[in-house]
PDB file of C-alpha atoms in Angstrom:
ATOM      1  CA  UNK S   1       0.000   0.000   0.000  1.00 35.00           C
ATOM      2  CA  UNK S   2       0.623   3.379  -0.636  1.00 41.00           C
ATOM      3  CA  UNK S   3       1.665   5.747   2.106  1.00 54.00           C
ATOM      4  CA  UNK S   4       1.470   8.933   0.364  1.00 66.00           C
ATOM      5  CA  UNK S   5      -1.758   9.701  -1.285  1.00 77.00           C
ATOM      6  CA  UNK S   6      -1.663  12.890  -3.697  1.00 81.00           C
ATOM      7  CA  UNK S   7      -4.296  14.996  -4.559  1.00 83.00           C
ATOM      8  CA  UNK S   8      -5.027  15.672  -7.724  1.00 88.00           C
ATOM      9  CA  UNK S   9      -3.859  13.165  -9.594  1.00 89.00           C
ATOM     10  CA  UNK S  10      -3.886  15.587 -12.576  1.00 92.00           C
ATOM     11  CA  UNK S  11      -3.626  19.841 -12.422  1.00 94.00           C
ATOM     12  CA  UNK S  12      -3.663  21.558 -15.654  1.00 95.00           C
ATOM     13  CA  UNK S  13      -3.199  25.643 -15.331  1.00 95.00           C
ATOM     14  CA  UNK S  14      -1.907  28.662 -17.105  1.00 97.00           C
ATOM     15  CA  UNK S  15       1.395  30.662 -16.544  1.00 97.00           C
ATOM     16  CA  UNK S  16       1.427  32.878 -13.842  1.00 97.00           C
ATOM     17  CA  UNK S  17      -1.048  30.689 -11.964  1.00 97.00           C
ATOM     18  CA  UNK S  18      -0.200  29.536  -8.558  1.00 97.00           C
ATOM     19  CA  UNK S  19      -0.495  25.155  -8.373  1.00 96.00           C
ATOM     20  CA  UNK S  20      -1.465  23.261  -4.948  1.00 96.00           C
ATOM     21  CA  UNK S  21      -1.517  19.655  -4.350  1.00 95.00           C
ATOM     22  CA  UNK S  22      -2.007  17.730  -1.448  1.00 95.00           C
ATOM     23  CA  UNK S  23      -0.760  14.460   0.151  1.00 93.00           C
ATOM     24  CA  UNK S  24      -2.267  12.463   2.767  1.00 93.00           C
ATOM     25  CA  UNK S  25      -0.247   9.838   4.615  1.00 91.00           C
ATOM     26  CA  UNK S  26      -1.050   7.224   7.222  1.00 88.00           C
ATOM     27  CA  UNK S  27       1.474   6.398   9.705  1.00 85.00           C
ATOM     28  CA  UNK S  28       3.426   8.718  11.923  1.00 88.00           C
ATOM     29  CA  UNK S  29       6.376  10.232  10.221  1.00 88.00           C
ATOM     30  CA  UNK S  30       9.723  11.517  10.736  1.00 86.00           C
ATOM     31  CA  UNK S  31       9.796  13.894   8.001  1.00 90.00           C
ATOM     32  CA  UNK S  32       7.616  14.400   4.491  1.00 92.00           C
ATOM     33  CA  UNK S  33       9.436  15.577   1.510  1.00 94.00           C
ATOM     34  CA  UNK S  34       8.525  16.712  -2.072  1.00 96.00           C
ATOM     35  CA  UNK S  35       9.871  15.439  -5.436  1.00 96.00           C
ATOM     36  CA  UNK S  36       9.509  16.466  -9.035  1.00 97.00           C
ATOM     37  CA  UNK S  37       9.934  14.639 -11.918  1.00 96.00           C
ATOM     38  CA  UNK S  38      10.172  15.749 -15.490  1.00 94.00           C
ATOM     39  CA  UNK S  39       9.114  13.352 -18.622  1.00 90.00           C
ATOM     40  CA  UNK S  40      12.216  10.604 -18.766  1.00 87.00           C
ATOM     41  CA  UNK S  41      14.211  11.714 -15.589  1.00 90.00           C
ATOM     42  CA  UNK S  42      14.787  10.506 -11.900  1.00 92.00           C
ATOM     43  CA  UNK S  43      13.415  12.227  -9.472  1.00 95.00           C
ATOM     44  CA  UNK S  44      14.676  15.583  -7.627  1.00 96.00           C
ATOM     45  CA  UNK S  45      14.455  16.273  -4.527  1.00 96.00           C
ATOM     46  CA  UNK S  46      12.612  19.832  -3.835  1.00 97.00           C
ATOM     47  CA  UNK S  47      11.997  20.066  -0.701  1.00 96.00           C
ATOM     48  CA  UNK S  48      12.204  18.650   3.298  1.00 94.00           C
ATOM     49  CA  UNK S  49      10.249  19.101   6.370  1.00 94.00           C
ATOM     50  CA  UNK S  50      10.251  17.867   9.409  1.00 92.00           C
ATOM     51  CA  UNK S  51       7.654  16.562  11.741  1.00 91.00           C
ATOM     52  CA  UNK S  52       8.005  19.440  14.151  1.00 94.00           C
ATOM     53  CA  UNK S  53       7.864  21.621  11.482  1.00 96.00           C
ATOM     54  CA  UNK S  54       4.779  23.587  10.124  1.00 97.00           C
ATOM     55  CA  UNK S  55       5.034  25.320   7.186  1.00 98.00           C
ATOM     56  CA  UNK S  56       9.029  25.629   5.032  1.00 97.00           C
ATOM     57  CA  UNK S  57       9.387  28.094   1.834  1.00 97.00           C
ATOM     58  CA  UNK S  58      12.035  27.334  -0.729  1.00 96.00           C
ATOM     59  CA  UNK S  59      11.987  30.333  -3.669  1.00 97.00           C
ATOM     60  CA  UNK S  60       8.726  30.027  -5.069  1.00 97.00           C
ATOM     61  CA  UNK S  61       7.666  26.580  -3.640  1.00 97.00           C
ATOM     62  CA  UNK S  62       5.968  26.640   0.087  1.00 98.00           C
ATOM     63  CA  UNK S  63       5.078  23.337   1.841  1.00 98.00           C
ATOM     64  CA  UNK S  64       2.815  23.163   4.592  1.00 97.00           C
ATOM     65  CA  UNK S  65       2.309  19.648   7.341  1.00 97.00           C
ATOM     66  CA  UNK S  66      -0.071  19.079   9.466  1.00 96.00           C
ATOM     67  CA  UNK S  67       0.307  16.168  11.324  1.00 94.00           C
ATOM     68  CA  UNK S  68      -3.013  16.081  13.407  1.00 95.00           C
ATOM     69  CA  UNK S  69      -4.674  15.587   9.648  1.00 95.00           C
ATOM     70  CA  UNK S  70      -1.737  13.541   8.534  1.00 94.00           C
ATOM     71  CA  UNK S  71      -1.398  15.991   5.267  1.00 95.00           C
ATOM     72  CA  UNK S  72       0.947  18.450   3.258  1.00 95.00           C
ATOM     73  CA  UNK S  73       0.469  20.709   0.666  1.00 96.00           C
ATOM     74  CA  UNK S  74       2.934  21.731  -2.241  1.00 97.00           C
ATOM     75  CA  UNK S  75       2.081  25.461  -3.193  1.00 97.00           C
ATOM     76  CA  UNK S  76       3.764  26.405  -6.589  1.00 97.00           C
ATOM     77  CA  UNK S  77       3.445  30.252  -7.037  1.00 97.00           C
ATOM     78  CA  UNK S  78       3.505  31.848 -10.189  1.00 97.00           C
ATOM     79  CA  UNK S  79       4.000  28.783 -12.218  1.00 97.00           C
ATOM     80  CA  UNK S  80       5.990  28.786 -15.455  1.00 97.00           C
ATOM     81  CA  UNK S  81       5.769  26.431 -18.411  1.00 96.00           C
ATOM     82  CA  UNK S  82       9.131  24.359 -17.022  1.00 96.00           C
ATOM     83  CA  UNK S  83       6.775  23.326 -13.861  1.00 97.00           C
ATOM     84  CA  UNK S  84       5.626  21.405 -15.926  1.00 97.00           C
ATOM     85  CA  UNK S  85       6.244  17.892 -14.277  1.00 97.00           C
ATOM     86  CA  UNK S  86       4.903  15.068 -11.941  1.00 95.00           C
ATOM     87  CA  UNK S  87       5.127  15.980  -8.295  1.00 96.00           C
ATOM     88  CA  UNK S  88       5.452  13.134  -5.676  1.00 95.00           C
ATOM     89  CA  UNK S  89       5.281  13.303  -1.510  1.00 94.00           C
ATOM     90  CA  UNK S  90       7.613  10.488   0.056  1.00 93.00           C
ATOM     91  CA  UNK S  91       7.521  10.020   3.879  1.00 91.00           C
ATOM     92  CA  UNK S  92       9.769   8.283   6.041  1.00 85.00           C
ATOM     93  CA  UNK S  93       7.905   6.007   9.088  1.00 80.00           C
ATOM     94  CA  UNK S  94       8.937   7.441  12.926  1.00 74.00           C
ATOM     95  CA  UNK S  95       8.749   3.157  13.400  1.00 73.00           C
ATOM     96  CA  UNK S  96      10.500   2.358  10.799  1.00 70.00           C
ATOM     97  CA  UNK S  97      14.000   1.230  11.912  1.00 66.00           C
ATOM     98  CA  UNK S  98      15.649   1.570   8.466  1.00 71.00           C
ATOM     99  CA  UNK S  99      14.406   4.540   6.942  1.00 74.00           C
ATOM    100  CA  UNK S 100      12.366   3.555   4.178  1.00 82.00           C
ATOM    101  CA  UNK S 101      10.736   6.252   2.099  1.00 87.00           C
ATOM    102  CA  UNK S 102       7.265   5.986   1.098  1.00 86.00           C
ATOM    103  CA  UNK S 103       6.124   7.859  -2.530  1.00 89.00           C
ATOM    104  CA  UNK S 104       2.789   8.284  -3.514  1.00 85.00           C
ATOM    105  CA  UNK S 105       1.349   8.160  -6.909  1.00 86.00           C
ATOM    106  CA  UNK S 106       1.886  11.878  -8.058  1.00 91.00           C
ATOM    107  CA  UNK S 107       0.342  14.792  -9.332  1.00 93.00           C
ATOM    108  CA  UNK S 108       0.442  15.323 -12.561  1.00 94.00           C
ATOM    109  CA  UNK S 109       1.084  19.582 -13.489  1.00 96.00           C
ATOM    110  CA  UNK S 110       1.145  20.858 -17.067  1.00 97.00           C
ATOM    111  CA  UNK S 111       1.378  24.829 -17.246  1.00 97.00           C
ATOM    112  CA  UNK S 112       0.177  26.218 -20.630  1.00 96.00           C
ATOM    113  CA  UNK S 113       2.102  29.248 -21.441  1.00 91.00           C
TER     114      UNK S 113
ATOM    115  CA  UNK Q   1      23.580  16.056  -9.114  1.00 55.00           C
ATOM    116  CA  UNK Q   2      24.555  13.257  -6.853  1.00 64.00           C
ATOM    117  CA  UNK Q   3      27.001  11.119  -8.555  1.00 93.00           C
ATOM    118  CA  UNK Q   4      25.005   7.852  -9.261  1.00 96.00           C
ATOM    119  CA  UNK Q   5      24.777   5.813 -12.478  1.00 96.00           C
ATOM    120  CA  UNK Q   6      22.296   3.474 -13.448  1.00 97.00           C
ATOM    121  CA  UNK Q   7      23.379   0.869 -15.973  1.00 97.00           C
ATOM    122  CA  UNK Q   8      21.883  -0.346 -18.851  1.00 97.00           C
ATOM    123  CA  UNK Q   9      19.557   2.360 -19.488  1.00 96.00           C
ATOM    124  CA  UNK Q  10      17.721   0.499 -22.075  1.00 97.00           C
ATOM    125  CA  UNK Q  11      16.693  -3.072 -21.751  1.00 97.00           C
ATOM    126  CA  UNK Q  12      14.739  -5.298 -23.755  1.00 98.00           C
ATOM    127  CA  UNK Q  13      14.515  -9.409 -22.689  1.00 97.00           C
ATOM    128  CA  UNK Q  14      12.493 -12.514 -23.332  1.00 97.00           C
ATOM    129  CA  UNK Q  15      10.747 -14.008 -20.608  1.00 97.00           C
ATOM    130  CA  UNK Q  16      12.454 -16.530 -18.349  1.00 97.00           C
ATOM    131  CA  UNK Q  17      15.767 -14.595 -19.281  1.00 97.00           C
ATOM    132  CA  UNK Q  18      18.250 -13.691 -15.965  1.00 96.00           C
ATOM    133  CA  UNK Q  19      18.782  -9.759 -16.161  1.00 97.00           C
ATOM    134  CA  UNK Q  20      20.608  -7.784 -13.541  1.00 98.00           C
ATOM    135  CA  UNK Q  21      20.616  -4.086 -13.523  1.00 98.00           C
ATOM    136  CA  UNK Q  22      23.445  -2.114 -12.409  1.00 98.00           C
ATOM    137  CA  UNK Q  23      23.338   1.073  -9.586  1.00 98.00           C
ATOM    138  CA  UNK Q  24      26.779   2.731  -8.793  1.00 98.00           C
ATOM    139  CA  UNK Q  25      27.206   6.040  -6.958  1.00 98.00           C
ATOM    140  CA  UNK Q  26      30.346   8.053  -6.148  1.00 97.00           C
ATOM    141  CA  UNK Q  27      29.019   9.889  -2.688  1.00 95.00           C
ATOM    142  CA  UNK Q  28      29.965   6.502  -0.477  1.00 95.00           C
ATOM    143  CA  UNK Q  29      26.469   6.791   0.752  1.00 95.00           C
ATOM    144  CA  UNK Q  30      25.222   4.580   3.059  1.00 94.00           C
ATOM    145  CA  UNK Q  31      21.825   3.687   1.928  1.00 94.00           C
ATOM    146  CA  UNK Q  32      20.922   2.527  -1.384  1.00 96.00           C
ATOM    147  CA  UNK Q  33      17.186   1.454  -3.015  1.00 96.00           C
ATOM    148  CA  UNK Q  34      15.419   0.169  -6.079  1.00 97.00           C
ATOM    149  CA  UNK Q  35      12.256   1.476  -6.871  1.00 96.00           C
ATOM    150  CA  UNK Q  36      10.136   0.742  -9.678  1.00 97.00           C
ATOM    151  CA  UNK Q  37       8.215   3.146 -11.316  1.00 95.00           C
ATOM    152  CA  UNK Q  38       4.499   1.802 -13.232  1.00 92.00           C
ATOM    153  CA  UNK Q  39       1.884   4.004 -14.674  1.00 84.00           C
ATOM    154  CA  UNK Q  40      -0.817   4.930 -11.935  1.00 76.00           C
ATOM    155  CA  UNK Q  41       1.426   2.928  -8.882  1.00 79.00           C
ATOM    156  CA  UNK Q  42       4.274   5.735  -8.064  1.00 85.00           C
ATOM    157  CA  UNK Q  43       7.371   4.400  -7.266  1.00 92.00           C
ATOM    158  CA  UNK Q  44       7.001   1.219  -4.982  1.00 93.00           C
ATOM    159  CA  UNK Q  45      10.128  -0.206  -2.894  1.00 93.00           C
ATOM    160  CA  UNK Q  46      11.850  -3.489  -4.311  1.00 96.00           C
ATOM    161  CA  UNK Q  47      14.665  -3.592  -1.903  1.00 96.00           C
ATOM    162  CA  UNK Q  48      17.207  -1.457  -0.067  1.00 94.00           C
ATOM    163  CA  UNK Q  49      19.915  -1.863   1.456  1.00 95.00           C
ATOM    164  CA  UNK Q  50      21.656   0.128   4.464  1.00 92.00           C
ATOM    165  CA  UNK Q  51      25.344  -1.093   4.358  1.00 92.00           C
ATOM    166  CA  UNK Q  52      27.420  -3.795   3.117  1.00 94.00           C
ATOM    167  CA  UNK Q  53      26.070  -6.924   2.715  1.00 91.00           C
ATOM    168  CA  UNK Q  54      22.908  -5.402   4.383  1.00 93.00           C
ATOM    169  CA  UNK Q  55      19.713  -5.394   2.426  1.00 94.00           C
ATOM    170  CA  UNK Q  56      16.436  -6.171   3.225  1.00 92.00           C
ATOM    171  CA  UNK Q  57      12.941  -6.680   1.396  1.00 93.00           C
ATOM    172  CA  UNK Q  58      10.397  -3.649   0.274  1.00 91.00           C
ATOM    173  CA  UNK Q  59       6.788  -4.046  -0.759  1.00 90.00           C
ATOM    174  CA  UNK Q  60       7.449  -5.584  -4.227  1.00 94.00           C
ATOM    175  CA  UNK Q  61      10.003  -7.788  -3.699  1.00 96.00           C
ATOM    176  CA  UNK Q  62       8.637 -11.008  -5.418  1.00 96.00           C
ATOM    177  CA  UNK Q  63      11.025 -12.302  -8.224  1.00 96.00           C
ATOM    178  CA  UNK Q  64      13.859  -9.899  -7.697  1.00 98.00           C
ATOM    179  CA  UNK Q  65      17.124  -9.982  -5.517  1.00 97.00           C
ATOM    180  CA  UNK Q  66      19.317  -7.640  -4.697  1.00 98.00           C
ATOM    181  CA  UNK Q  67      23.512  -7.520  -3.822  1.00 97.00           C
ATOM    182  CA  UNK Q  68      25.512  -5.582  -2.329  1.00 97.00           C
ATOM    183  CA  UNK Q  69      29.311  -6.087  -2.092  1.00 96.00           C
ATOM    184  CA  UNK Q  70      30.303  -2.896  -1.670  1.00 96.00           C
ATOM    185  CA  UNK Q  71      29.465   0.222  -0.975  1.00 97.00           C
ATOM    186  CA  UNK Q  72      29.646   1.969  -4.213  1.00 97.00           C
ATOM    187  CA  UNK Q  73      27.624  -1.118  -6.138  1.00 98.00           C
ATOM    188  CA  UNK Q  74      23.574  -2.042  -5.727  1.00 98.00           C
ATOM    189  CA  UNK Q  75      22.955  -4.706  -7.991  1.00 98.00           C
ATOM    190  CA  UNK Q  76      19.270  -5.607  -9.001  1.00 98.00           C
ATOM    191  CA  UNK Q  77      18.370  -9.425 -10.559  1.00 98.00           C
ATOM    192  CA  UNK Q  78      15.168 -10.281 -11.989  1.00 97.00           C
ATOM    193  CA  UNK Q  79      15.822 -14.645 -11.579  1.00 94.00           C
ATOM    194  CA  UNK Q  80      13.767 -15.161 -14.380  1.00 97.00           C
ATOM    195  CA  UNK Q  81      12.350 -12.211 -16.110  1.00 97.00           C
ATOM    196  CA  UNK Q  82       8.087 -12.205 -16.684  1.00 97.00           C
ATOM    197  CA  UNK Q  83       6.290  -9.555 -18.661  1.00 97.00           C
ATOM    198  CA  UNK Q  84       4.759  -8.365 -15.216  1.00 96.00           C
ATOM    199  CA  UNK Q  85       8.004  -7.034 -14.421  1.00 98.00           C
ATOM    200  CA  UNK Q  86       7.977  -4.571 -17.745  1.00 97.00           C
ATOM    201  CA  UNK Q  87       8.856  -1.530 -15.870  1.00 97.00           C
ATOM    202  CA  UNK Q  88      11.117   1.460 -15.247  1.00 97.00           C
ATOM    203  CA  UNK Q  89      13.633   0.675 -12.310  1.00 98.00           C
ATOM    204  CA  UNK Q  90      14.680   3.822 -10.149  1.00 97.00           C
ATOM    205  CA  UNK Q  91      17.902   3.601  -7.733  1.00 97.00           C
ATOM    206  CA  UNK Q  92      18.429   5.932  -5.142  1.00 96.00           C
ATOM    207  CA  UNK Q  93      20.541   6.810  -2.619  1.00 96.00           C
ATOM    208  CA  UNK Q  94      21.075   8.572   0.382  1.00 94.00           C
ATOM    209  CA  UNK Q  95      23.206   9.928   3.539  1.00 92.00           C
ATOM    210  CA  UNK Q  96      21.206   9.157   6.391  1.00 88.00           C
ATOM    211  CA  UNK Q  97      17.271   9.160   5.608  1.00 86.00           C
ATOM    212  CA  UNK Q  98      15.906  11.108   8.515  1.00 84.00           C
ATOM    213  CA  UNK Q  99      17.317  14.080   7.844  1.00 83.00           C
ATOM    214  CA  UNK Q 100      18.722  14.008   4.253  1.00 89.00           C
ATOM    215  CA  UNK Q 101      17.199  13.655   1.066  1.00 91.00           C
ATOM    216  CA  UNK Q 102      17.052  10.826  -1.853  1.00 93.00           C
ATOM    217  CA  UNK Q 103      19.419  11.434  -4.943  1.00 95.00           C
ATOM    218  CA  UNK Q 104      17.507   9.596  -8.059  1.00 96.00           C
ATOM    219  CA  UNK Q 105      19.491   7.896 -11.333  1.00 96.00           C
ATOM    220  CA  UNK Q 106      18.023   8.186 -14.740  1.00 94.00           C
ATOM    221  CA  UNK Q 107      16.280   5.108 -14.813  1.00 96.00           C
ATOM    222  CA  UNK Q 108      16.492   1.894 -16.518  1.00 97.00           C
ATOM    223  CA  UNK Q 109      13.526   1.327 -18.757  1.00 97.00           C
ATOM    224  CA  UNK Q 110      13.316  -2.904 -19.347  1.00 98.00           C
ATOM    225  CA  UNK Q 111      10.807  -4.175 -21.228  1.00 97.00           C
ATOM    226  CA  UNK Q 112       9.933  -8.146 -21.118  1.00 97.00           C
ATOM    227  CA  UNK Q 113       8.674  -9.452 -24.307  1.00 96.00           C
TER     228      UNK Q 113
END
């Protein structure tokens, strides 16, 4: 099973548009972390926050947890046609000994110029 | 970009075939994984490993085995290749996975015919 759960599966918007997806997880976690992937490519790393963390801004991507709801959100302001991409949540179990990360099935962005 | 190579990039096999794919990465990172990557699944754990000669079993680990004689090598086998196991494999890597992030490869696309 899938411990991240993003939300939509699919965003379609316009330049200059800000882009939010969500991810829902179901275990306690260590830390929750956003990836993006472009058509063909691994996935990069964009951003990492911690459990005791609420809210983490990295230029002009801002992530928000809230671990009573056992959810994030990925806010992309101002999109531009090279956001376009898939955008996964992985999170790493607090009981999980070995540190294994988690990915959900991704959101899906295409920004229209 | 992390220095970690995936090798072959391209595969194509029969079924019943042995096929091992190759992960190598120049950070001498401690923790190493195989994802694999299907349309409308994410990326789902095969195996990881946290050290030499350590490895251990993710969620889709049927049919596939994993070595590890050194740090810098993460070898993936499929025993006996089936058509179920057409897919894009994903290594990883990483420092320490509470507090650091994954670094991806490129991918090896195999297809089973």
């Amino acid at each position: 099973s899938q411990q991240g759960e993003e939300d939509p599966q699919a965003l379609s918007i316009q330049e200059g548009e800000n882009a939010t997806m969500n991810c829902s997880y179901k275990t306690s976690i260590n830390n929750l972390q956003w990836y993006r992937q472009n058509s063909g490519r691994g996935l990069v790393h964009l951003i990492l926050i911690r459990s005791n963390e609420r809210e983490k801004h990295s230029g002009r991507l801002r992530v928000t947890l809230d671990t009573s709801k056992k959810s994030s959100s990925l806010l992309i302001t101002a999109s531009r046609a090279a956001d376009t991409a898939s955008y996964f949540c992985a999170t790493v179990s607090r009981t999980d000994s070995w540190g294994k990360f988690q990915f959900g099935a991704g959101t899906q962005v295409v920004v229209t110029p | 970009d992390a220095g970690i190579t995936q090798s072959p990039r391209h595969k194509v096999t029969e079924t019943g075939t042995p096929v091992t794919l190759r992960c190598h990465q120049t950070e001498n990172h401690r923790y190493m994984y195989w994802y694999r990557q299907d349309p409308g699944h994410g990326l789902r754990l095969i195996h990881y490993s946290y050290g030499v000669k350590d490895t251990d079993k993710g969620e889709v680990s049927d049919g596939y085995s994993v070595s590890r004689s050194k740090t810098e090598d993460f070898l993936l086998t499929l025993e006996s290749a089936t058509s179920s196991q057409t897919s894009v494999y994903f290594c990883a890597i990483t420092r320490e996975p509470y507090n650091s992030p994954l670094h991806f490869g490129n991918g090896t696309r195999l297809t089973v015919t």
